[in-house]
């Protein structure tokens, strides 16, 4: 890879950052929504007893789920925003440049991941402020690794959708029919896999939900409470999912004709 | 059109060369086996109505679409096998705007410069140069979403030039712009062709644009090139002057005039005849004479220098499709009676 490709990756990244900083609505929206969940839901139900939950701190249970949610939504948006570029014609400018599709995807993915991490960290700090316990420094570092991997995966998923859709009509459908159910069934908001009140088929199916491993991984590494699997097991699985999604997204995007 | 490479030393004189280039969309042939070449440093125009296949051709030449059949070379590089080299040598201004409206004009240029690997010094110098060329220096730090249509177009043209392309593709560069802005853009195009030695491939469906800018034009319709030549030659082929007339019995008069040897060509259209002649003014009395002998009443007649409108009409047998629709109400009038140009 020569210097031009790095420059292309950098400018793709920089463009994402500039657009993000200039778009107040997105900045506020993506922070306010998770915050709302965390503060209202977390504080309101803090002393509630959930079936399948260990300990009595619901906020500590919820915080990793909300961090995962914020990162997934934000990164998926970055992937799907290729559609905006398509509609506004800017994609042609990118595709006709003497830059490999691979660099274009890397630049976009890094941009999306950076934005997602900024948002993830803001929520993380708020969670600390609200008194969510942390397992330790190594756990925190592992959390960041999970956050990065989740971001990459979601950008990849966004790219897959973007290369298969002509416009935004299908986006809402995918959010409502795929993402929201997956998120609810990932144990992000309340226990599913260990919940005795759940039909056992639902609990078992949750082990086929990619989001479950991300949420569970962040939970295990950040707080060390309520995780079902060992964080390192989650890590291996999430790396696998990430490579698959990013690979698929890149492949479909590289086939794309303007 | 033969498409041999003419070279002097290492310099390739045929910058674009296509061979049976074809694009089909689900069985529909948008571009149909076209072969042509564009010479170094010329302004070449692709002239054709809506849906003729102009944009599709540009997209294939700029590596954005895979041809279904045939091949093309750009600066000697194959558009399929050497995409990256082709991309380095071309600048493109797309038919639809392709700017990031959330960035400023300068940032759009900077994005482009980096994508094309210009170093820091070059970037700075070149951005200043192209902004000056299109008179956008004052607006460079304004977000593009606050630009007018003409300003956006100028910015895109400036951007296309940033990386010193060998060929600049301009897909309908002045579509939808006011007369003044069109003029200005024409001047920029001429200037960069002269000063930067950029070969220019443009598409248009404005006759006056092709007439004013192009050294050579190819007329394309329904995916096929009907004719390709210099604008002067095309006009000469039709006759030095064009006489347009309408009368009571088109068929009969048309047939009778066809027998006259001093008429280069006679074309009959729905409601009028066009004749290609020399010294048109002197022929009008003769035509009146012939018509009177046949008892035909001439309703209107005019003489003028041929334009590419006539060329198009001559080769396709109809006026540009999009104009037909727009001018449906005044269809009965010969083309020169419609307001033209600005
Ligand atoms: N992606 C596509 N899928 C299917 N058909 C297409 C596609 N792109 C273009 N076409 C068809 O190919 C034909 C040529 O289109 P093209 O855009 O090249 O025309 P054009 O000469 O640029 O016209 P205009 O002056 O309107 O820009 C049209 O009939 C169009 O409907
Ligand atoms: Mg077009």
PDB file of C-alpha atoms in Angstrom, chain A:
ATOM      1  CA  UNK A   1       0.000   0.000   0.000  1.00  0.00           C
ATOM      2  CA  UNK A   2       1.544   3.311  -0.959  1.00  0.00           C
ATOM      3  CA  UNK A   3       1.301   6.703   0.641  1.00  0.00           C
ATOM      4  CA  UNK A   4      -1.658   7.753  -1.518  1.00  0.00           C
ATOM      5  CA  UNK A   5      -3.794   5.041   0.012  1.00  0.00           C
ATOM      6  CA  UNK A   6      -2.998   6.244   3.514  1.00  0.00           C
ATOM      7  CA  UNK A   7      -3.819   9.767   2.538  1.00  0.00           C
ATOM      8  CA  UNK A   8      -7.117   8.560   1.123  1.00  0.00           C
ATOM      9  CA  UNK A   9      -7.918   6.681   4.322  1.00  0.00           C
ATOM     10  CA  UNK A  10      -7.066   9.756   6.334  1.00  0.00           C
ATOM     11  CA  UNK A  11      -9.221  12.111   4.301  1.00  0.00           C
ATOM     12  CA  UNK A  12     -12.147   9.666   4.332  1.00  0.00           C
ATOM     13  CA  UNK A  13     -11.812   9.543   8.094  1.00  0.00           C
ATOM     14  CA  UNK A  14     -11.475  13.303   8.410  1.00  0.00           C
ATOM     15  CA  UNK A  15     -14.585  13.846   6.320  1.00  0.00           C
ATOM     16  CA  UNK A  16     -16.593  11.600   8.643  1.00  0.00           C
ATOM     17  CA  UNK A  17     -15.369  13.521  11.643  1.00  0.00           C
ATOM     18  CA  UNK A  18     -16.146  16.900  10.133  1.00  0.00           C
ATOM     19  CA  UNK A  19     -19.611  15.848   9.156  1.00  0.00           C
ATOM     20  CA  UNK A  20     -20.226  14.435  12.601  1.00  0.00           C
ATOM     21  CA  UNK A  21     -19.073  17.539  14.427  1.00  0.00           C
ATOM     22  CA  UNK A  22     -21.108  19.796  12.149  1.00  0.00           C
ATOM     23  CA  UNK A  23     -24.268  17.779  12.516  1.00  0.00           C
ATOM     24  CA  UNK A  24     -25.562  18.978  15.862  1.00  0.00           C
ATOM     25  CA  UNK A  25     -28.701  16.928  15.596  1.00  0.00           C
ATOM     26  CA  UNK A  26     -26.824  13.677  15.316  1.00  0.00           C
ATOM     27  CA  UNK A  27     -24.425  14.644  18.061  1.00  0.00           C
ATOM     28  CA  UNK A  28     -27.192  15.460  20.495  1.00  0.00           C
ATOM     29  CA  UNK A  29     -29.570  12.703  19.441  1.00  0.00           C
ATOM     30  CA  UNK A  30     -27.101   9.877  19.758  1.00  0.00           C
ATOM     31  CA  UNK A  31     -26.085  10.994  23.214  1.00  0.00           C
ATOM     32  CA  UNK A  32     -29.454  11.984  24.592  1.00  0.00           C
ATOM     33  CA  UNK A  33     -31.204   8.750  23.695  1.00  0.00           C
ATOM     34  CA  UNK A  34     -28.829   6.375  25.519  1.00  0.00           C
ATOM     35  CA  UNK A  35     -28.586   8.843  28.340  1.00  0.00           C
ATOM     36  CA  UNK A  36     -32.332   8.818  28.651  1.00  0.00           C
ATOM     37  CA  UNK A  37     -32.333   5.031  28.846  1.00  0.00           C
ATOM     38  CA  UNK A  38     -29.533   4.988  31.341  1.00  0.00           C
ATOM     39  CA  UNK A  39     -30.801   7.664  33.685  1.00  0.00           C
ATOM     40  CA  UNK A  40     -34.540   7.071  33.566  1.00  0.00           C
ATOM     41  CA  UNK A  41     -34.623   3.312  33.158  1.00  0.00           C
ATOM     42  CA  UNK A  42     -31.457   2.644  35.139  1.00  0.00           C
ATOM     43  CA  UNK A  43     -32.228   4.909  38.039  1.00  0.00           C
ATOM     44  CA  UNK A  44     -35.916   4.223  38.073  1.00  0.00           C
ATOM     45  CA  UNK A  45     -35.510   0.474  38.215  1.00  0.00           C
ATOM     46  CA  UNK A  46     -32.274   0.516  40.138  1.00  0.00           C
ATOM     47  CA  UNK A  47     -33.578  -1.437  43.115  1.00  0.00           C
ATOM     48  CA  UNK A  48     -35.966  -3.625  41.156  1.00  0.00           C
ATOM     49  CA  UNK A  49     -35.307  -7.353  41.176  1.00  0.00           C
ATOM     50  CA  UNK A  50     -35.040  -8.860  37.724  1.00  0.00           C
ATOM     51  CA  UNK A  51     -35.566 -12.562  37.122  1.00  0.00           C
ATOM     52  CA  UNK A  52     -32.229 -14.064  36.087  1.00  0.00           C
ATOM     53  CA  UNK A  53     -30.165 -11.150  37.322  1.00  0.00           C
ATOM     54  CA  UNK A  54     -27.360 -11.629  39.825  1.00  0.00           C
ATOM     55  CA  UNK A  55     -26.917  -8.976  42.505  1.00  0.00           C
ATOM     56  CA  UNK A  56     -29.282  -6.095  43.090  1.00  0.00           C
ATOM     57  CA  UNK A  57     -27.842  -3.300  40.942  1.00  0.00           C
ATOM     58  CA  UNK A  58     -29.897  -3.001  37.767  1.00  0.00           C
ATOM     59  CA  UNK A  59     -27.923   0.035  36.628  1.00  0.00           C
ATOM     60  CA  UNK A  60     -24.739  -2.028  36.563  1.00  0.00           C
ATOM     61  CA  UNK A  61     -26.606  -4.577  34.479  1.00  0.00           C
ATOM     62  CA  UNK A  62     -28.032  -2.017  32.093  1.00  0.00           C
ATOM     63  CA  UNK A  63     -25.000   0.230  31.491  1.00  0.00           C
ATOM     64  CA  UNK A  64     -23.013  -2.232  29.295  1.00  0.00           C
ATOM     65  CA  UNK A  65     -26.147  -2.862  27.235  1.00  0.00           C
ATOM     66  CA  UNK A  66     -26.661   0.843  26.644  1.00  0.00           C
ATOM     67  CA  UNK A  67     -23.023   1.342  25.673  1.00  0.00           C
ATOM     68  CA  UNK A  68     -23.355  -1.478  23.152  1.00  0.00           C
ATOM     69  CA  UNK A  69     -26.593  -0.002  21.833  1.00  0.00           C
ATOM     70  CA  UNK A  70     -25.102   3.450  21.331  1.00  0.00           C
ATOM     71  CA  UNK A  71     -22.097   2.036  19.508  1.00  0.00           C
ATOM     72  CA  UNK A  72     -24.163  -0.233  17.292  1.00  0.00           C
ATOM     73  CA  UNK A  73     -26.625   2.459  16.253  1.00  0.00           C
ATOM     74  CA  UNK A  74     -23.967   5.029  15.591  1.00  0.00           C
ATOM     75  CA  UNK A  75     -21.754   2.712  13.533  1.00  0.00           C
ATOM     76  CA  UNK A  76     -24.607   1.256  11.602  1.00  0.00           C
ATOM     77  CA  UNK A  77     -25.606   4.754  10.675  1.00  0.00           C
ATOM     78  CA  UNK A  78     -22.111   5.392   9.335  1.00  0.00           C
ATOM     79  CA  UNK A  79     -22.320   2.280   7.176  1.00  0.00           C
ATOM     80  CA  UNK A  80     -25.763   3.115   5.895  1.00  0.00           C
ATOM     81  CA  UNK A  81     -24.855   6.741   5.249  1.00  0.00           C
ATOM     82  CA  UNK A  82     -23.157   5.477   2.086  1.00  0.00           C
ATOM     83  CA  UNK A  83     -26.734   5.691   0.842  1.00  0.00           C
ATOM     84  CA  UNK A  84     -26.698   9.429   1.456  1.00  0.00           C
ATOM     85  CA  UNK A  85     -23.551   9.703  -0.582  1.00  0.00           C
ATOM     86  CA  UNK A  86     -25.218   7.702  -3.283  1.00  0.00           C
ATOM     87  CA  UNK A  87     -28.265   9.943  -3.286  1.00  0.00           C
ATOM     88  CA  UNK A  88     -26.273  13.147  -3.196  1.00  0.00           C
ATOM     89  CA  UNK A  89     -23.984  11.864  -5.913  1.00  0.00           C
ATOM     90  CA  UNK A  90     -20.854  12.181  -3.811  1.00  0.00           C
ATOM     91  CA  UNK A  91     -20.241   8.450  -4.013  1.00  0.00           C
ATOM     92  CA  UNK A  92     -19.323   8.829  -7.679  1.00  0.00           C
ATOM     93  CA  UNK A  93     -16.611  11.305  -6.767  1.00  0.00           C
ATOM     94  CA  UNK A  94     -15.210   8.748  -4.344  1.00  0.00           C
ATOM     95  CA  UNK A  95     -15.499   5.774  -6.672  1.00  0.00           C
ATOM     96  CA  UNK A  96     -13.862   7.459  -9.652  1.00  0.00           C
ATOM     97  CA  UNK A  97     -10.761   8.388  -7.644  1.00  0.00           C
ATOM     98  CA  UNK A  98      -7.601   6.320  -8.135  1.00  0.00           C
ATOM     99  CA  UNK A  99      -7.955   4.762  -4.692  1.00  0.00           C
ATOM    100  CA  UNK A 100      -8.676   1.134  -3.921  1.00  0.00           C
ATOM    101  CA  UNK A 101     -12.145   0.277  -2.660  1.00  0.00           C
ATOM    102  CA  UNK A 102     -10.430  -1.328   0.291  1.00  0.00           C
ATOM    103  CA  UNK A 103      -8.956   1.998   1.443  1.00  0.00           C
ATOM    104  CA  UNK A 104     -12.296   3.704   0.961  1.00  0.00           C
ATOM    105  CA  UNK A 105     -13.951   1.167   3.236  1.00  0.00           C
ATOM    106  CA  UNK A 106     -11.169   1.307   5.805  1.00  0.00           C
ATOM    107  CA  UNK A 107     -11.410   5.102   5.934  1.00  0.00           C
ATOM    108  CA  UNK A 108     -15.129   5.031   6.382  1.00  0.00           C
ATOM    109  CA  UNK A 109     -14.992   2.258   8.956  1.00  0.00           C
ATOM    110  CA  UNK A 110     -12.344   4.013  11.013  1.00  0.00           C
ATOM    111  CA  UNK A 111     -14.348   7.226  10.859  1.00  0.00           C
ATOM    112  CA  UNK A 112     -17.496   5.447  11.984  1.00  0.00           C
ATOM    113  CA  UNK A 113     -15.654   3.601  14.741  1.00  0.00           C
ATOM    114  CA  UNK A 114     -14.078   6.796  16.045  1.00  0.00           C
ATOM    115  CA  UNK A 115     -17.434   8.505  16.288  1.00  0.00           C
ATOM    116  CA  UNK A 116     -18.992   5.453  17.932  1.00  0.00           C
ATOM    117  CA  UNK A 117     -16.169   5.260  20.460  1.00  0.00           C
ATOM    118  CA  UNK A 118     -16.560   8.919  21.363  1.00  0.00           C
ATOM    119  CA  UNK A 119     -20.212   8.271  22.068  1.00  0.00           C
ATOM    120  CA  UNK A 120     -19.464   5.039  23.888  1.00  0.00           C
ATOM    121  CA  UNK A 121     -16.962   6.807  26.124  1.00  0.00           C
ATOM    122  CA  UNK A 122     -19.346   9.613  26.979  1.00  0.00           C
ATOM    123  CA  UNK A 123     -21.879   7.047  28.167  1.00  0.00           C
ATOM    124  CA  UNK A 124     -19.165   5.149  29.965  1.00  0.00           C
ATOM    125  CA  UNK A 125     -18.222   8.280  31.922  1.00  0.00           C
ATOM    126  CA  UNK A 126     -21.830   8.990  32.764  1.00  0.00           C
ATOM    127  CA  UNK A 127     -22.202   5.424  33.973  1.00  0.00           C
ATOM    128  CA  UNK A 128     -19.178   5.901  36.250  1.00  0.00           C
ATOM    129  CA  UNK A 129     -20.732   9.081  37.500  1.00  0.00           C
ATOM    130  CA  UNK A 130     -23.907   7.197  38.350  1.00  0.00           C
ATOM    131  CA  UNK A 131     -21.863   4.719  40.328  1.00  0.00           C
ATOM    132  CA  UNK A 132     -21.520   1.731  38.036  1.00  0.00           C
ATOM    133  CA  UNK A 133     -18.676  -0.435  39.374  1.00  0.00           C
ATOM    134  CA  UNK A 134     -15.672  -1.302  37.203  1.00  0.00           C
ATOM    135  CA  UNK A 135     -13.871  -4.616  37.320  1.00  0.00           C
ATOM    136  CA  UNK A 136     -10.394  -3.166  36.743  1.00  0.00           C
ATOM    137  CA  UNK A 137      -7.954  -1.633  34.314  1.00  0.00           C
ATOM    138  CA  UNK A 138      -7.471  -4.747  32.189  1.00  0.00           C
ATOM    139  CA  UNK A 139     -11.220  -5.168  32.104  1.00  0.00           C
ATOM    140  CA  UNK A 140     -11.575  -1.598  30.932  1.00  0.00           C
ATOM    141  CA  UNK A 141      -9.068  -2.152  28.145  1.00  0.00           C
ATOM    142  CA  UNK A 142     -10.903  -5.278  27.070  1.00  0.00           C
ATOM    143  CA  UNK A 143     -14.125  -3.249  27.082  1.00  0.00           C
ATOM    144  CA  UNK A 144     -12.546  -0.846  24.613  1.00  0.00           C
ATOM    145  CA  UNK A 145     -11.547  -3.761  22.404  1.00  0.00           C
ATOM    146  CA  UNK A 146     -15.151  -4.963  22.434  1.00  0.00           C
ATOM    147  CA  UNK A 147     -16.367  -1.481  21.649  1.00  0.00           C
ATOM    148  CA  UNK A 148     -14.047  -1.224  18.637  1.00  0.00           C
ATOM    149  CA  UNK A 149     -15.019  -4.663  17.343  1.00  0.00           C
ATOM    150  CA  UNK A 150     -18.725  -3.945  17.762  1.00  0.00           C
ATOM    151  CA  UNK A 151     -18.295  -0.673  15.899  1.00  0.00           C
ATOM    152  CA  UNK A 152     -16.512  -2.365  12.983  1.00  0.00           C
ATOM    153  CA  UNK A 153     -19.148  -5.074  12.819  1.00  0.00           C
ATOM    154  CA  UNK A 154     -21.983  -2.586  12.739  1.00  0.00           C
ATOM    155  CA  UNK A 155     -20.315  -0.455  10.053  1.00  0.00           C
ATOM    156  CA  UNK A 156     -19.925  -3.652   8.033  1.00  0.00           C
ATOM    157  CA  UNK A 157     -23.598  -4.472   8.521  1.00  0.00           C
ATOM    158  CA  UNK A 158     -24.526  -0.942   7.493  1.00  0.00           C
ATOM    159  CA  UNK A 159     -22.454  -1.344   4.319  1.00  0.00           C
ATOM    160  CA  UNK A 160     -24.209  -4.601   3.511  1.00  0.00           C
ATOM    161  CA  UNK A 161     -27.587  -2.906   3.813  1.00  0.00           C
ATOM    162  CA  UNK A 162     -26.436   0.149   1.877  1.00  0.00           C
ATOM    163  CA  UNK A 163     -25.171  -1.886  -1.044  1.00  0.00           C
ATOM    164  CA  UNK A 164     -28.431  -3.827  -1.222  1.00  0.00           C
ATOM    165  CA  UNK A 165     -30.795  -0.884  -0.900  1.00  0.00           C
ATOM    166  CA  UNK A 166     -31.511   1.870  -3.375  1.00  0.00           C
ATOM    167  CA  UNK A 167     -32.899   4.372  -0.882  1.00  0.00           C
ATOM    168  CA  UNK A 168     -33.913   4.876   2.722  1.00  0.00           C
ATOM    169  CA  UNK A 169     -37.343   3.242   2.547  1.00  0.00           C
ATOM    170  CA  UNK A 170     -36.036  -0.116   3.659  1.00  0.00           C
ATOM    171  CA  UNK A 171     -33.954   1.317   6.443  1.00  0.00           C
ATOM    172  CA  UNK A 172     -36.831   1.812   8.880  1.00  0.00           C
ATOM    173  CA  UNK A 173     -38.032  -1.680   8.130  1.00  0.00           C
ATOM    174  CA  UNK A 174     -34.673  -3.192   8.920  1.00  0.00           C
ATOM    175  CA  UNK A 175     -34.431  -1.200  12.129  1.00  0.00           C
ATOM    176  CA  UNK A 176     -37.852  -2.308  13.308  1.00  0.00           C
ATOM    177  CA  UNK A 177     -37.814  -5.902  12.106  1.00  0.00           C
ATOM    178  CA  UNK A 178     -34.196  -6.872  12.666  1.00  0.00           C
ATOM    179  CA  UNK A 179     -32.230  -4.536  14.883  1.00  0.00           C
ATOM    180  CA  UNK A 180     -34.736  -3.784  17.634  1.00  0.00           C
ATOM    181  CA  UNK A 181     -35.751  -7.445  18.177  1.00  0.00           C
ATOM    182  CA  UNK A 182     -32.118  -8.537  18.139  1.00  0.00           C
ATOM    183  CA  UNK A 183     -31.265  -5.839  20.636  1.00  0.00           C
ATOM    184  CA  UNK A 184     -34.092  -6.811  22.980  1.00  0.00           C
ATOM    185  CA  UNK A 185     -33.147 -10.468  22.722  1.00  0.00           C
ATOM    186  CA  UNK A 186     -29.469  -9.767  23.359  1.00  0.00           C
ATOM    187  CA  UNK A 187     -29.931  -9.277  27.105  1.00  0.00           C
ATOM    188  CA  UNK A 188     -28.951  -5.632  26.676  1.00  0.00           C
ATOM    189  CA  UNK A 189     -31.884  -4.347  28.733  1.00  0.00           C
ATOM    190  CA  UNK A 190     -32.854  -7.337  30.856  1.00  0.00           C
ATOM    191  CA  UNK A 191     -31.655 -10.914  31.237  1.00  0.00           C
ATOM    192  CA  UNK A 192     -32.759 -13.321  28.551  1.00  0.00           C
ATOM    193  CA  UNK A 193     -30.279 -16.185  28.479  1.00  0.00           C
ATOM    194  CA  UNK A 194     -30.445 -16.743  32.223  1.00  0.00           C
ATOM    195  CA  UNK A 195     -34.043 -15.719  32.716  1.00  0.00           C
ATOM    196  CA  UNK A 196     -36.108 -18.554  34.225  1.00  0.00           C
ATOM    197  CA  UNK A 197     -39.349 -16.842  33.196  1.00  0.00           C
ATOM    198  CA  UNK A 198     -38.431 -16.924  29.501  1.00  0.00           C
ATOM    199  CA  UNK A 199     -39.591 -19.782  27.308  1.00  0.00           C
ATOM    200  CA  UNK A 200     -36.479 -21.941  27.013  1.00  0.00           C
ATOM    201  CA  UNK A 201     -36.515 -21.696  23.225  1.00  0.00           C
ATOM    202  CA  UNK A 202     -36.009 -17.915  23.474  1.00  0.00           C
ATOM    203  CA  UNK A 203     -33.156 -18.315  25.932  1.00  0.00           C
ATOM    204  CA  UNK A 204     -31.493 -20.840  23.695  1.00  0.00           C
ATOM    205  CA  UNK A 205     -31.987 -18.793  20.551  1.00  0.00           C
ATOM    206  CA  UNK A 206     -30.224 -15.893  22.186  1.00  0.00           C
ATOM    207  CA  UNK A 207     -26.993 -17.802  21.739  1.00  0.00           C
ATOM    208  CA  UNK A 208     -27.419 -17.343  17.997  1.00  0.00           C
ATOM    209  CA  UNK A 209     -27.809 -13.610  18.338  1.00  0.00           C
ATOM    210  CA  UNK A 210     -24.603 -11.816  17.338  1.00  0.00           C
ATOM    211  CA  UNK A 211     -25.464  -8.840  19.514  1.00  0.00           C
ATOM    212  CA  UNK A 212     -25.635 -11.076  22.579  1.00  0.00           C
ATOM    213  CA  UNK A 213     -21.898 -11.764  22.456  1.00  0.00           C
ATOM    214  CA  UNK A 214     -21.044  -8.092  22.166  1.00  0.00           C
ATOM    215  CA  UNK A 215     -23.298  -7.094  25.029  1.00  0.00           C
ATOM    216  CA  UNK A 216     -22.181 -10.023  27.146  1.00  0.00           C
ATOM    217  CA  UNK A 217     -18.539  -9.338  26.338  1.00  0.00           C
ATOM    218  CA  UNK A 218     -18.754  -5.697  27.367  1.00  0.00           C
ATOM    219  CA  UNK A 219     -20.665  -6.687  30.477  1.00  0.00           C
ATOM    220  CA  UNK A 220     -18.137  -9.322  31.471  1.00  0.00           C
ATOM    221  CA  UNK A 221     -15.101  -7.151  30.906  1.00  0.00           C
ATOM    222  CA  UNK A 222     -16.449  -3.863  32.258  1.00  0.00           C
ATOM    223  CA  UNK A 223     -18.315  -4.865  35.396  1.00  0.00           C
ATOM    224  CA  UNK A 224     -17.615  -8.578  35.654  1.00  0.00           C
ATOM    225  CA  UNK A 225     -21.209  -8.996  36.797  1.00  0.00           C
ATOM    226  CA  UNK A 226     -24.034 -10.930  35.197  1.00  0.00           C
ATOM    227  CA  UNK A 227     -22.104 -12.088  32.146  1.00  0.00           C
ATOM    228  CA  UNK A 228     -23.091 -15.519  30.870  1.00  0.00           C
ATOM    229  CA  UNK A 229     -19.890 -16.426  29.038  1.00  0.00           C
ATOM    230  CA  UNK A 230     -16.252 -15.787  29.811  1.00  0.00           C
ATOM    231  CA  UNK A 231     -15.257 -12.472  28.183  1.00  0.00           C
ATOM    232  CA  UNK A 232     -12.449 -14.188  26.298  1.00  0.00           C
ATOM    233  CA  UNK A 233     -14.887 -16.672  24.776  1.00  0.00           C
ATOM    234  CA  UNK A 234     -17.025 -13.724  23.748  1.00  0.00           C
ATOM    235  CA  UNK A 235     -13.946 -12.044  22.336  1.00  0.00           C
ATOM    236  CA  UNK A 236     -13.164 -14.941  20.009  1.00  0.00           C
ATOM    237  CA  UNK A 237     -16.756 -15.116  18.807  1.00  0.00           C
ATOM    238  CA  UNK A 238     -17.028 -11.352  18.316  1.00  0.00           C
ATOM    239  CA  UNK A 239     -13.772 -11.261  16.351  1.00  0.00           C
ATOM    240  CA  UNK A 240     -15.223 -13.949  14.096  1.00  0.00           C
ATOM    241  CA  UNK A 241     -18.465 -12.052  13.581  1.00  0.00           C
ATOM    242  CA  UNK A 242     -16.567  -8.849  12.947  1.00  0.00           C
ATOM    243  CA  UNK A 243     -14.321 -10.335  10.271  1.00  0.00           C
ATOM    244  CA  UNK A 244     -17.312 -11.918   8.579  1.00  0.00           C
ATOM    245  CA  UNK A 245     -19.444  -8.755   8.557  1.00  0.00           C
ATOM    246  CA  UNK A 246     -16.687  -6.401   7.520  1.00  0.00           C
ATOM    247  CA  UNK A 247     -15.591  -8.864   4.850  1.00  0.00           C
ATOM    248  CA  UNK A 248     -19.102  -9.210   3.481  1.00  0.00           C
ATOM    249  CA  UNK A 249     -19.690  -5.459   3.552  1.00  0.00           C
ATOM    250  CA  UNK A 250     -16.394  -4.790   1.772  1.00  0.00           C
ATOM    251  CA  UNK A 251     -17.070  -7.456  -0.796  1.00  0.00           C
ATOM    252  CA  UNK A 252     -20.514  -6.133  -1.659  1.00  0.00           C
ATOM    253  CA  UNK A 253     -19.269  -2.567  -1.744  1.00  0.00           C
ATOM    254  CA  UNK A 254     -16.364  -3.426  -4.024  1.00  0.00           C
ATOM    255  CA  UNK A 255     -18.807  -4.980  -6.500  1.00  0.00           C
ATOM    256  CA  UNK A 256     -20.860  -1.846  -6.469  1.00  0.00           C
ATOM    257  CA  UNK A 257     -21.232   0.050  -9.750  1.00  0.00           C
ATOM    258  CA  UNK A 258     -22.211   3.696  -9.729  1.00  0.00           C
TER     259      UNK A 258
END
